[in-house]
CSV table of N, CA and C in Angstrom, one decimal:
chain,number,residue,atom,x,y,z
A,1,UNK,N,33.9,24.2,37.2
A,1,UNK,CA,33.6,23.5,36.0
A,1,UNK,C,32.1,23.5,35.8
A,2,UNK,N,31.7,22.9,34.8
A,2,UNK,CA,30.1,22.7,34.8
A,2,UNK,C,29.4,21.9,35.8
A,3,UNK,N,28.2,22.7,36.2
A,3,UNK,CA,28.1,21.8,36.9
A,3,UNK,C,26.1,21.7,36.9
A,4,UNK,N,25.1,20.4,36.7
A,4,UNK,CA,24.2,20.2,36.4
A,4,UNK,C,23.4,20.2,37.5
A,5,UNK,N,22.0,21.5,37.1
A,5,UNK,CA,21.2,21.4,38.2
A,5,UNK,C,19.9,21.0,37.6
A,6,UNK,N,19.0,20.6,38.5
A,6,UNK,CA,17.2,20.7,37.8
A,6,UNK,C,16.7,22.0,38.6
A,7,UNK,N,15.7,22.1,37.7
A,7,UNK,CA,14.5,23.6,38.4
A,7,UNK,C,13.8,22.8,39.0
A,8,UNK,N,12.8,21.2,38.9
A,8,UNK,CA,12.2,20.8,40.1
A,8,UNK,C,12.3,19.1,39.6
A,9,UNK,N,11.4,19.1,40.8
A,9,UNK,CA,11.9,17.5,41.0
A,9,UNK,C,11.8,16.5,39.9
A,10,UNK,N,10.3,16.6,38.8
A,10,UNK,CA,10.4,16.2,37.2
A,10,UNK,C,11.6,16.0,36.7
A,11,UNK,N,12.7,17.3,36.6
A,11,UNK,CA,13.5,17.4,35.5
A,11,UNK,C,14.8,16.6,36.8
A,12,UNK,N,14.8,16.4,38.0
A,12,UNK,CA,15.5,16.4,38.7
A,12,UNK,C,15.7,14.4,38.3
A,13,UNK,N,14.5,14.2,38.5
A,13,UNK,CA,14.6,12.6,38.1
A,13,UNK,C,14.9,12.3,37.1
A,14,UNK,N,14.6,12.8,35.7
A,14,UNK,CA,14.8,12.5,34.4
A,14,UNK,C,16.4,12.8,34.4
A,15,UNK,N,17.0,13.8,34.8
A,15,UNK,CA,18.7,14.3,34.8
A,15,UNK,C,19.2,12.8,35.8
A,16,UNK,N,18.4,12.3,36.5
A,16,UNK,CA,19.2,11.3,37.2
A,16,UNK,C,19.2,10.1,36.3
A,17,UNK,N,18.0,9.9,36.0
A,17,UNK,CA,17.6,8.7,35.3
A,17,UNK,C,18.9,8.7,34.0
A,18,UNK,N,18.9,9.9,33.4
A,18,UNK,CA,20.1,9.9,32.0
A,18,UNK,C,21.5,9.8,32.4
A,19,UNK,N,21.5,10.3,33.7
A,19,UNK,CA,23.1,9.7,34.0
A,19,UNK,C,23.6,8.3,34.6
A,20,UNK,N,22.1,7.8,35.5
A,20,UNK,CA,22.3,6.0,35.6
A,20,UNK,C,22.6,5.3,34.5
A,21,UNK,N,22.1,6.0,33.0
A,21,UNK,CA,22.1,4.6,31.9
A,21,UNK,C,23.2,5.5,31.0
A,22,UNK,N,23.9,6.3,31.4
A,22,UNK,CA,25.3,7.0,30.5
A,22,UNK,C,24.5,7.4,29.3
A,23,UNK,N,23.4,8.0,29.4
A,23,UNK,CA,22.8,9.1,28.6
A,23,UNK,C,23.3,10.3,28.0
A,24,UNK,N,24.3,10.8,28.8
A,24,UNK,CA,25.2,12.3,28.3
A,24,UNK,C,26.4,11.9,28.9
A,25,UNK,N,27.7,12.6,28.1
A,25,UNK,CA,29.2,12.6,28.2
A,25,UNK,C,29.3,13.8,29.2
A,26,UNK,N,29.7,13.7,30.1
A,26,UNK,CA,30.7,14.7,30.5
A,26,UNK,C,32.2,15.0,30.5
A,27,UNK,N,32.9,15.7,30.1
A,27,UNK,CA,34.5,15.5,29.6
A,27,UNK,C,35.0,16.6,30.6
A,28,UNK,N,36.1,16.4,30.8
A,28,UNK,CA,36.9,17.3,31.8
A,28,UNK,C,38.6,17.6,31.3
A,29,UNK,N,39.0,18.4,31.5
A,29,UNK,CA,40.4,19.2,31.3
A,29,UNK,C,41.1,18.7,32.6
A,30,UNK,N,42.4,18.6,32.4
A,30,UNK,CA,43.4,18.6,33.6
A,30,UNK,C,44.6,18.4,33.0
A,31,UNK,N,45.2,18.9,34.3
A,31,UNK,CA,47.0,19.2,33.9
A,31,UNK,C,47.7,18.2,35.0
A,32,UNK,N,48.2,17.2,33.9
A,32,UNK,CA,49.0,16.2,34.9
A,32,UNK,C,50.2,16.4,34.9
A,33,UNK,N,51.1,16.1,35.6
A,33,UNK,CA,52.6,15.9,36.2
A,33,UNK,C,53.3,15.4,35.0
A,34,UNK,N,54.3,15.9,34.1
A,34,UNK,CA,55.0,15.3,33.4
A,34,UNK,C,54.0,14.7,32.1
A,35,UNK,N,55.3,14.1,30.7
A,35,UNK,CA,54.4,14.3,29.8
A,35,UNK,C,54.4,12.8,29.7
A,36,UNK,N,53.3,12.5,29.1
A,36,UNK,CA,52.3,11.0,29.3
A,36,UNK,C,53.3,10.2,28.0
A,37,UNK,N,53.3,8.8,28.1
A,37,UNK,CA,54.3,8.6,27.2
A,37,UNK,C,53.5,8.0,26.2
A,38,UNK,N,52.0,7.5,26.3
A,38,UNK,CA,50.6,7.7,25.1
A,38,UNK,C,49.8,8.4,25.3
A,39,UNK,N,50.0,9.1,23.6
A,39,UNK,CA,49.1,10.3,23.7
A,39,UNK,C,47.4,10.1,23.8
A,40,UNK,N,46.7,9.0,23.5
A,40,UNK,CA,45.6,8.6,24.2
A,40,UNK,C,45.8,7.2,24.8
A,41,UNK,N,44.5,6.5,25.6
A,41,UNK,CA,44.4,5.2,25.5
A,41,UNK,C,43.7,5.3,27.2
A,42,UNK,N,43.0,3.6,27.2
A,42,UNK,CA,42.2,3.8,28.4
A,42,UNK,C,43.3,3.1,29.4
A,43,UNK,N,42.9,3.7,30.7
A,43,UNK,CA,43.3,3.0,31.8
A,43,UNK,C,42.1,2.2,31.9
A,44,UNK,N,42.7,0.9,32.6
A,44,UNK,CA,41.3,0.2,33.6
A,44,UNK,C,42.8,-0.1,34.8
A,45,UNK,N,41.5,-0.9,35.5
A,45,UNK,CA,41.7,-1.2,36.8
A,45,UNK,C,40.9,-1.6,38.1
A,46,UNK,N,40.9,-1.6,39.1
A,46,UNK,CA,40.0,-1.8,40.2
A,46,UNK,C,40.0,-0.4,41.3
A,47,UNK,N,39.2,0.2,41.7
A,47,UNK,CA,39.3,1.3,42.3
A,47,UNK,C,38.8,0.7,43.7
A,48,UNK,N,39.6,0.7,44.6
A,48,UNK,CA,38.9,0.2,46.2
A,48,UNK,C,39.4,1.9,47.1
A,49,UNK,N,38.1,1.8,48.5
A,49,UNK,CA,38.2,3.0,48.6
A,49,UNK,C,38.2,2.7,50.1
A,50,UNK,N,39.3,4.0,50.4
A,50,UNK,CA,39.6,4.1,52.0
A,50,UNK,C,38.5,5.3,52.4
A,51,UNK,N,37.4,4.5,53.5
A,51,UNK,CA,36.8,5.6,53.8
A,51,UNK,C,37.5,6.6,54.9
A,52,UNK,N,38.4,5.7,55.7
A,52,UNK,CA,38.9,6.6,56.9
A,52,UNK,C,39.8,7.5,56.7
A,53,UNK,N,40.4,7.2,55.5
A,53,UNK,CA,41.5,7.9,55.2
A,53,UNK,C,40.5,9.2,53.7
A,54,UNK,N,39.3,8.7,53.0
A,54,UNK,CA,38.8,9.6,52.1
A,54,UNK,C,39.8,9.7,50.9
A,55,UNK,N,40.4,8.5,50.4
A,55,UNK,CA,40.9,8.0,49.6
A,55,UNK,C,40.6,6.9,48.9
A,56,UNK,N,41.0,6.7,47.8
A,56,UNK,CA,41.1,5.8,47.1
A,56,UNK,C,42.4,5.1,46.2
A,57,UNK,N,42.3,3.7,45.7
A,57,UNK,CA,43.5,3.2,45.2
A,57,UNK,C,43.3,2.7,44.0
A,58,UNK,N,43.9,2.7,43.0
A,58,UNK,CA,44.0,1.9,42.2
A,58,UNK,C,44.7,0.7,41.6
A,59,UNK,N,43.6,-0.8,41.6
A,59,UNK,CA,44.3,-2.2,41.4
A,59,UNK,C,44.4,-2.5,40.8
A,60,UNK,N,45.4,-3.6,40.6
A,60,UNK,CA,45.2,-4.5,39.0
A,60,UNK,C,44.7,-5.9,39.1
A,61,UNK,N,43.9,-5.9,40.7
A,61,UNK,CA,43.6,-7.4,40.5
A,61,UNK,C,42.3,-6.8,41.5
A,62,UNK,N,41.0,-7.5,41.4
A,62,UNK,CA,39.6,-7.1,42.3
A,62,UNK,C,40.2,-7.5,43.5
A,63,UNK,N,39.7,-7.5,44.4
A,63,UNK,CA,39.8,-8.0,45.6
A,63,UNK,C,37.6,-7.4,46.2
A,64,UNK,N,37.4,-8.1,47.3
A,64,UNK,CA,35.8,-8.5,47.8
A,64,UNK,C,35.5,-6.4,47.6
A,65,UNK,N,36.5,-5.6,47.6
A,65,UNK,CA,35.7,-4.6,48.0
A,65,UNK,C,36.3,-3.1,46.5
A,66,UNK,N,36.2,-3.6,46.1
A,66,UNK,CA,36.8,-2.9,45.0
A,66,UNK,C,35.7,-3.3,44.0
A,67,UNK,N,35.7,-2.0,42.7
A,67,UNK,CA,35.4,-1.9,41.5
A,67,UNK,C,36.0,-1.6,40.2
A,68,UNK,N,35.1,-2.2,38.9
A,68,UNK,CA,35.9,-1.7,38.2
A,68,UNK,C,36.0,-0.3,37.8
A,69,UNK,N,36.7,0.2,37.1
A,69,UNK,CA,37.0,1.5,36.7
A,69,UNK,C,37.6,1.7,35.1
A,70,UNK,N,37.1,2.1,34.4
A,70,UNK,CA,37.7,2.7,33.0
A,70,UNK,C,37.8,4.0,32.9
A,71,UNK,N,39.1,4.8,32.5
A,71,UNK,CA,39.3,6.0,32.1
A,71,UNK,C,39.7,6.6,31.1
A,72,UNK,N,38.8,7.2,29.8
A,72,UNK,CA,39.7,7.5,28.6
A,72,UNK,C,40.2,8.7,28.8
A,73,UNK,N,41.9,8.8,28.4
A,73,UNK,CA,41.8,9.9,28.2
A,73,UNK,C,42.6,10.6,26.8
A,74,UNK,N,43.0,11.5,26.4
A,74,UNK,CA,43.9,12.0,25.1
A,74,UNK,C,44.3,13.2,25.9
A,75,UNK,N,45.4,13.2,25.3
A,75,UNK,CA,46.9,14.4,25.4
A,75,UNK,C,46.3,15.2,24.6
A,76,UNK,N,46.1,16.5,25.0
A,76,UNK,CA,45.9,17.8,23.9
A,76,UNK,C,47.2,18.5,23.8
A,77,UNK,N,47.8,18.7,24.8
A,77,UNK,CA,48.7,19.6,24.0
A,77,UNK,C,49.7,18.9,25.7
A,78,UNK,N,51.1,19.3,25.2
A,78,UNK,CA,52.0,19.3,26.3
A,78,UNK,C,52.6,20.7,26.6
A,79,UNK,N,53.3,21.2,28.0
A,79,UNK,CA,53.2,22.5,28.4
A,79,UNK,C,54.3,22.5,29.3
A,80,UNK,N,55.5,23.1,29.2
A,80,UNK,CA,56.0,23.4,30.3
A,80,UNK,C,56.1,22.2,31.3
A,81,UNK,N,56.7,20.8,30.2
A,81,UNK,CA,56.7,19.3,30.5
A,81,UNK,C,56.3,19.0,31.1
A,82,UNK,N,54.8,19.7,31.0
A,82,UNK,CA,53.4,18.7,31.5
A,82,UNK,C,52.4,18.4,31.0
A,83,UNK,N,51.1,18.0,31.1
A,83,UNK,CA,50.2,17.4,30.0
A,83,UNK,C,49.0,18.0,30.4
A,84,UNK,N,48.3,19.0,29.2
A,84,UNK,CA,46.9,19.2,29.3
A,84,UNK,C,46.4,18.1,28.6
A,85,UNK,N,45.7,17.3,29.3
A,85,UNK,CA,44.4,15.8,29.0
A,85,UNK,C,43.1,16.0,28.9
A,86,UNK,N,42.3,15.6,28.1
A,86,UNK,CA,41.2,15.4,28.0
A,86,UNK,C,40.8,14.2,28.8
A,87,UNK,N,40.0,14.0,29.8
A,87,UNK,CA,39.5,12.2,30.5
A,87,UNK,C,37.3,12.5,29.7
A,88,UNK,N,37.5,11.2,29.7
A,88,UNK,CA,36.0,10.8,29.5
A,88,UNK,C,36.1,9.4,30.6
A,89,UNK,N,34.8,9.0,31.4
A,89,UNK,CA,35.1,8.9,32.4
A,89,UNK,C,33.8,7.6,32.0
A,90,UNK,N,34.8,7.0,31.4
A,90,UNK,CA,33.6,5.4,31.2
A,90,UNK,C,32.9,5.0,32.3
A,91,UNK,N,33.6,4.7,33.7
A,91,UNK,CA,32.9,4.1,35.1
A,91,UNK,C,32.9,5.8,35.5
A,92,UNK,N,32.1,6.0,36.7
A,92,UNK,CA,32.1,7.5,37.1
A,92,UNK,C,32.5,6.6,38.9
A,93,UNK,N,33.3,7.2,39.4
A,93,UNK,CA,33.5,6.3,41.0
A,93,UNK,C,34.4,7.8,41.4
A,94,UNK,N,34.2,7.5,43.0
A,94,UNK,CA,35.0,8.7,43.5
A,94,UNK,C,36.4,9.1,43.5
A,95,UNK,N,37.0,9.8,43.2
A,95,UNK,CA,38.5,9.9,43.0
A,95,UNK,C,39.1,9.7,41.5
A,96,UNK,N,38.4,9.2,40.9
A,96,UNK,CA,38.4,8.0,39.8
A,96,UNK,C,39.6,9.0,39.1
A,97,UNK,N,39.4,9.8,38.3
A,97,UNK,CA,40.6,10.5,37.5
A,97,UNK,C,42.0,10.7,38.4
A,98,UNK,N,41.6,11.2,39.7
A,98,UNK,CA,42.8,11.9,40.4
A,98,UNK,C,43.5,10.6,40.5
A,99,UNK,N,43.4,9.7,40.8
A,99,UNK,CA,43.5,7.9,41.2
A,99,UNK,C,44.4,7.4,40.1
A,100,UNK,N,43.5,7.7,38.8
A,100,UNK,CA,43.9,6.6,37.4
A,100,UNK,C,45.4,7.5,37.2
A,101,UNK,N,45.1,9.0,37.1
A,101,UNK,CA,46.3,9.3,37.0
A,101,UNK,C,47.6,9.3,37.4
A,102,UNK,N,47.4,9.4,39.0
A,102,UNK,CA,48.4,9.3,39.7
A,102,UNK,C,48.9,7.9,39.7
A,103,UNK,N,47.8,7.0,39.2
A,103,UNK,CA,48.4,5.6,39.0
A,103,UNK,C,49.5,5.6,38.2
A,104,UNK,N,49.4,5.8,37.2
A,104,UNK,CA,49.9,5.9,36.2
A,104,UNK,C,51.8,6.6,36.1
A,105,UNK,N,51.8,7.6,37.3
A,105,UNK,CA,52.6,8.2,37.2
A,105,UNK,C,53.0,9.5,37.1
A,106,UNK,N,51.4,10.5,37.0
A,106,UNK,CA,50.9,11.8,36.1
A,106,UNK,C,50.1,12.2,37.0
A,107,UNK,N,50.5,12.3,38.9
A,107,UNK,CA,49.5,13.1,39.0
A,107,UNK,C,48.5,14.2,38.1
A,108,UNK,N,48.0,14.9,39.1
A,108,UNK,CA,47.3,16.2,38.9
A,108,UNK,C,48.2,17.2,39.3
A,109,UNK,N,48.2,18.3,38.7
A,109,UNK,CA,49.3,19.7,39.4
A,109,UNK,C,47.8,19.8,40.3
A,110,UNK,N,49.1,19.9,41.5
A,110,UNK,CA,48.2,20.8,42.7
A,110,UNK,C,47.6,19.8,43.3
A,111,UNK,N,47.1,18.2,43.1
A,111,UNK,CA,46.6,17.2,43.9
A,111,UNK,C,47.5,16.8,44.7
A,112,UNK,N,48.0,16.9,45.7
A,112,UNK,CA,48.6,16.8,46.9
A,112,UNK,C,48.3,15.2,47.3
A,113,UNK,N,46.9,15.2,47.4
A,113,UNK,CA,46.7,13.8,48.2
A,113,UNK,C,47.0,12.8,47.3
A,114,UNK,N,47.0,13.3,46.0
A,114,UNK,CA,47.4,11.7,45.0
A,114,UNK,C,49.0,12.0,44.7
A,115,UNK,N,49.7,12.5,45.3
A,115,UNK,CA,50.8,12.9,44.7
A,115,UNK,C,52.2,13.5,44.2
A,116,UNK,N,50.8,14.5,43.9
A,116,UNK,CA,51.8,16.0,43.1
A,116,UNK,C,52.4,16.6,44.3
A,117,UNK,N,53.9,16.9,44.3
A,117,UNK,CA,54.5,17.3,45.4
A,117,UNK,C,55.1,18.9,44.7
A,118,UNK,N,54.3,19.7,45.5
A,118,UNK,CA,54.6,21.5,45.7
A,118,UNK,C,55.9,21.7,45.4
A,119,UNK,N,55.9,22.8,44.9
A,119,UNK,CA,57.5,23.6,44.7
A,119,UNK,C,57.6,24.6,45.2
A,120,UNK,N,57.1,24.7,46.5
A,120,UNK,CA,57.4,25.8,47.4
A,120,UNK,C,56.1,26.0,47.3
A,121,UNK,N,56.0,27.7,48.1
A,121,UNK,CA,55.3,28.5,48.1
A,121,UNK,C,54.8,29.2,47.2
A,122,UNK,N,55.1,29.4,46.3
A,122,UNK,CA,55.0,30.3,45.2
A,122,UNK,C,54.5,29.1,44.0
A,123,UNK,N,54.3,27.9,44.6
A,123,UNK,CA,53.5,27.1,43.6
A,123,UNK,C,52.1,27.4,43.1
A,124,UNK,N,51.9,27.8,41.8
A,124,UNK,CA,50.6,28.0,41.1
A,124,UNK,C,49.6,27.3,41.7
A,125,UNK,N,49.8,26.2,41.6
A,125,UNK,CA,48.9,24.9,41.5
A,125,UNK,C,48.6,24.7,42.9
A,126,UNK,N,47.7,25.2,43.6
A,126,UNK,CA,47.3,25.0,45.2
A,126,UNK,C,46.2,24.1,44.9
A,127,UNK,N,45.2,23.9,43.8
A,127,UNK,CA,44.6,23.1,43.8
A,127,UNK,C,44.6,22.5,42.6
A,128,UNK,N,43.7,21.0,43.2
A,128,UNK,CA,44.0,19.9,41.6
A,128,UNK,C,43.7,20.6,40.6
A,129,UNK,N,44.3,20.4,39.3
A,129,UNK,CA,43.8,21.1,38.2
A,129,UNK,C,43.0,20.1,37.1
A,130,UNK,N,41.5,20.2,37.7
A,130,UNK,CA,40.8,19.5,37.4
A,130,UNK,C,39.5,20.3,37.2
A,131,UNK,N,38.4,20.1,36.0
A,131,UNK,CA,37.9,20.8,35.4
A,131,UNK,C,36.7,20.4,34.5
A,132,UNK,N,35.7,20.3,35.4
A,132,UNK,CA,34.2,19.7,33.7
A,132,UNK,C,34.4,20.9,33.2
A,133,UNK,N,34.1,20.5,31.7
A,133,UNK,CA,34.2,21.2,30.6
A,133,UNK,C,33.3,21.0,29.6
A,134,UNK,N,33.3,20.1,29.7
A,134,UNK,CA,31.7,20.1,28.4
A,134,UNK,C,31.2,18.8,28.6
A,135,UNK,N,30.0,18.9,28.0
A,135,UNK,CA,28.6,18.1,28.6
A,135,UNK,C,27.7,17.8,27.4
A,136,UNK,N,27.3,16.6,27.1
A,136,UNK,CA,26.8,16.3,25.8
A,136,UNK,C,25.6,15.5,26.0
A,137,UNK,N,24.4,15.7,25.4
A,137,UNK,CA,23.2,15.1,26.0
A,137,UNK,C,22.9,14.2,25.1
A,138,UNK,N,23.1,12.6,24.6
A,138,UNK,CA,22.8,11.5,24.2
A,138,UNK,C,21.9,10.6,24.2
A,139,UNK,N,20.3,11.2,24.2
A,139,UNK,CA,19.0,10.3,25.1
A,139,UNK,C,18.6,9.2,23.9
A,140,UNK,N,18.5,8.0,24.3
A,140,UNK,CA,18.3,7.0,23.3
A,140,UNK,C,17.2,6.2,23.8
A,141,UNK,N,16.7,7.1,24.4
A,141,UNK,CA,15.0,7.0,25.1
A,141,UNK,C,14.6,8.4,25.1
A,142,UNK,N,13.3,8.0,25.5
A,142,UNK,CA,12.6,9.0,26.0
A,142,UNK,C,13.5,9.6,27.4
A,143,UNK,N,13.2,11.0,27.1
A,143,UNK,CA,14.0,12.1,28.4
A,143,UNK,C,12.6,12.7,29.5
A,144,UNK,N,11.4,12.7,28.2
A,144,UNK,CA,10.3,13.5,28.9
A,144,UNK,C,10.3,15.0,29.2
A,145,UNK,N,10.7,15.7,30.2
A,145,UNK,CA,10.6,17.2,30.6
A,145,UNK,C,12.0,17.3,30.1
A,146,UNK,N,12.9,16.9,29.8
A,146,UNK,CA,14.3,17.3,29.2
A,146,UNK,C,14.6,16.7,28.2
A,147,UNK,N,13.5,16.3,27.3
A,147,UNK,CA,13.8,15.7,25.7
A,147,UNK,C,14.6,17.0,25.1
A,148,UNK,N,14.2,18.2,25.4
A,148,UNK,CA,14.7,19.2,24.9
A,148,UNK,C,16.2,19.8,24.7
A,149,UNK,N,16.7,18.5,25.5
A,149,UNK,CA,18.2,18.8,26.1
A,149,UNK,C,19.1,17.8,24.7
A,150,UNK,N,18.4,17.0,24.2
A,150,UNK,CA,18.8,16.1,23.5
A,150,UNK,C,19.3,16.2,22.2
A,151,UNK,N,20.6,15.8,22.0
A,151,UNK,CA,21.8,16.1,20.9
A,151,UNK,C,22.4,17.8,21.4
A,152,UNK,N,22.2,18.4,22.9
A,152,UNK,CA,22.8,19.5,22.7
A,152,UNK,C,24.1,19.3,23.4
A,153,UNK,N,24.8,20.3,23.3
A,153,UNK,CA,26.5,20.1,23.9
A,153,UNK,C,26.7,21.4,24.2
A,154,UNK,N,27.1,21.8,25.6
A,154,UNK,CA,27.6,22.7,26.5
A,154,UNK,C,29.0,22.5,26.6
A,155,UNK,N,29.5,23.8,26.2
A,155,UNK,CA,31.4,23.8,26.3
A,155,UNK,C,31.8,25.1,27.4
A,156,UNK,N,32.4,24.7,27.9
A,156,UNK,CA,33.5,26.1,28.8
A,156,UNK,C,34.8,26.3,27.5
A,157,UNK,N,34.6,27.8,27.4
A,157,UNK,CA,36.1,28.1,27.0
A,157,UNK,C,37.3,27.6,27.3
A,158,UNK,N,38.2,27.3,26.4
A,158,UNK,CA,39.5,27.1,27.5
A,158,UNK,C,40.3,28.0,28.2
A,159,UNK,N,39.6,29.6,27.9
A,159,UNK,CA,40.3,30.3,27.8
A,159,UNK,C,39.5,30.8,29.3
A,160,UNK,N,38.7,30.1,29.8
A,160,UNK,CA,38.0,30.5,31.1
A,160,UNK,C,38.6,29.1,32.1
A,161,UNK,N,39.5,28.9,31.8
A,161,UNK,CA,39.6,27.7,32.9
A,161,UNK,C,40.6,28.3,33.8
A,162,UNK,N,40.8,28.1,35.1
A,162,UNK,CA,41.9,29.0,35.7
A,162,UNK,C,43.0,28.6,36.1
A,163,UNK,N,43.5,26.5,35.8
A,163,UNK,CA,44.7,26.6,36.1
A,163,UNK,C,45.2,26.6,34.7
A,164,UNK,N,44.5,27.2,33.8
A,164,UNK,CA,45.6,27.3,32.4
A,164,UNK,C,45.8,28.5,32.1
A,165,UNK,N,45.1,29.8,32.7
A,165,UNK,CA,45.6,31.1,33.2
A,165,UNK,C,47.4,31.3,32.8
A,166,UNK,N,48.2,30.9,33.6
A,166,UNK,CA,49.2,31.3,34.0
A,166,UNK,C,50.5,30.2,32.9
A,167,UNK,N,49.6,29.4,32.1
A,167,UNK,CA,51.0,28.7,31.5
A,167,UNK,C,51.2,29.5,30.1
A,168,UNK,N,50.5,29.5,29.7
A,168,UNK,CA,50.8,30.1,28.0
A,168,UNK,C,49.6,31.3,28.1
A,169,UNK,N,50.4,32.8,27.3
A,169,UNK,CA,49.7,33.3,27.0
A,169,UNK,C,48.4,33.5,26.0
A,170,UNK,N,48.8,32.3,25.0
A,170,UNK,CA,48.4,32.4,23.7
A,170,UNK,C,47.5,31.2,23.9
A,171,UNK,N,46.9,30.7,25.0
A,171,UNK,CA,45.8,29.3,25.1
A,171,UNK,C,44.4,30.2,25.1
């Protein structure tokens, strides 16, 4: 997926600084398990995280070591009674999509650890089918050495993502 670098340390701080105060969107593609029974709407919840295990869970009540989490996401199309989703990713925390999903009911094809259980060998989906896809730069301050970046929007094709390769010819 996309993925955001700086050329030096100036633009390296300013890229940090706009993602601490949710300065730019990042949106991502994925193909979840079965078809979602709302076509959009946010998850919340509490995301607490197993370090030993390098997992995470999602709650419906805090407890001392948990956070919150919000996840938007919308149904784009359904496939072979599964769901290509769009997530926008209100809280950003680790696992956070693979988590809300599989909360829900909807793994990820090909996330294993949240889930989605293989159909043999000859299953497509060896890995989660998860995917930044476009990136929108929102500065409502000063950016400084990346003011330049501001109101632009970077998209991946859909037609370059590779676990939608193999479901429909015509994507």
């Amino acid at each position: 997926g996309i993925v955001i670098a700086a050329k030096n340390a100036d633009s390296l701080r300013a890229l940090n600084s706009k993602m601490k105060t949710r300065e730019l969107t990042k949106l991502y593609l994925c193909m979840v398990q079965g078809v979602l029974k709302h076509p959009e709407g946010i998850l919340g919840g509490y995301l607490e995280k197993n370090e030993k295990k390098n997992k995470v869970a999602i709650l419906k009540k805090p407890t001392p070591n948990s956070k919150p989490v919000k996840t938007k996401y919308r149904v784009l199309e359904n496939i072979n009674g599964n769901s290509l989703v769009e997530v926008d990713l209100l809280t950003g925390r680790t696992h956070q999509i693979r988590a809300h999903m599989s909360s829900i009911g909807h793994p990820l094809l090909g996330d294993t650890k949240y889930g989605y259980k293989r159909k043999g060998d000859n299953d497509f989906y060896k890995y989660q089918s998860l995917y930044a896809y476009k990136i929108t730069f929102n500065f409502t301050s000063d950016a400084g050495c990346i003011e330049y970046l501001n109101g632009k929007s970077f998209e991946v094709d859909r037609k370059g993502i590779w676990f939608l390769d193999n479901l429909r010819s015509d994507i």
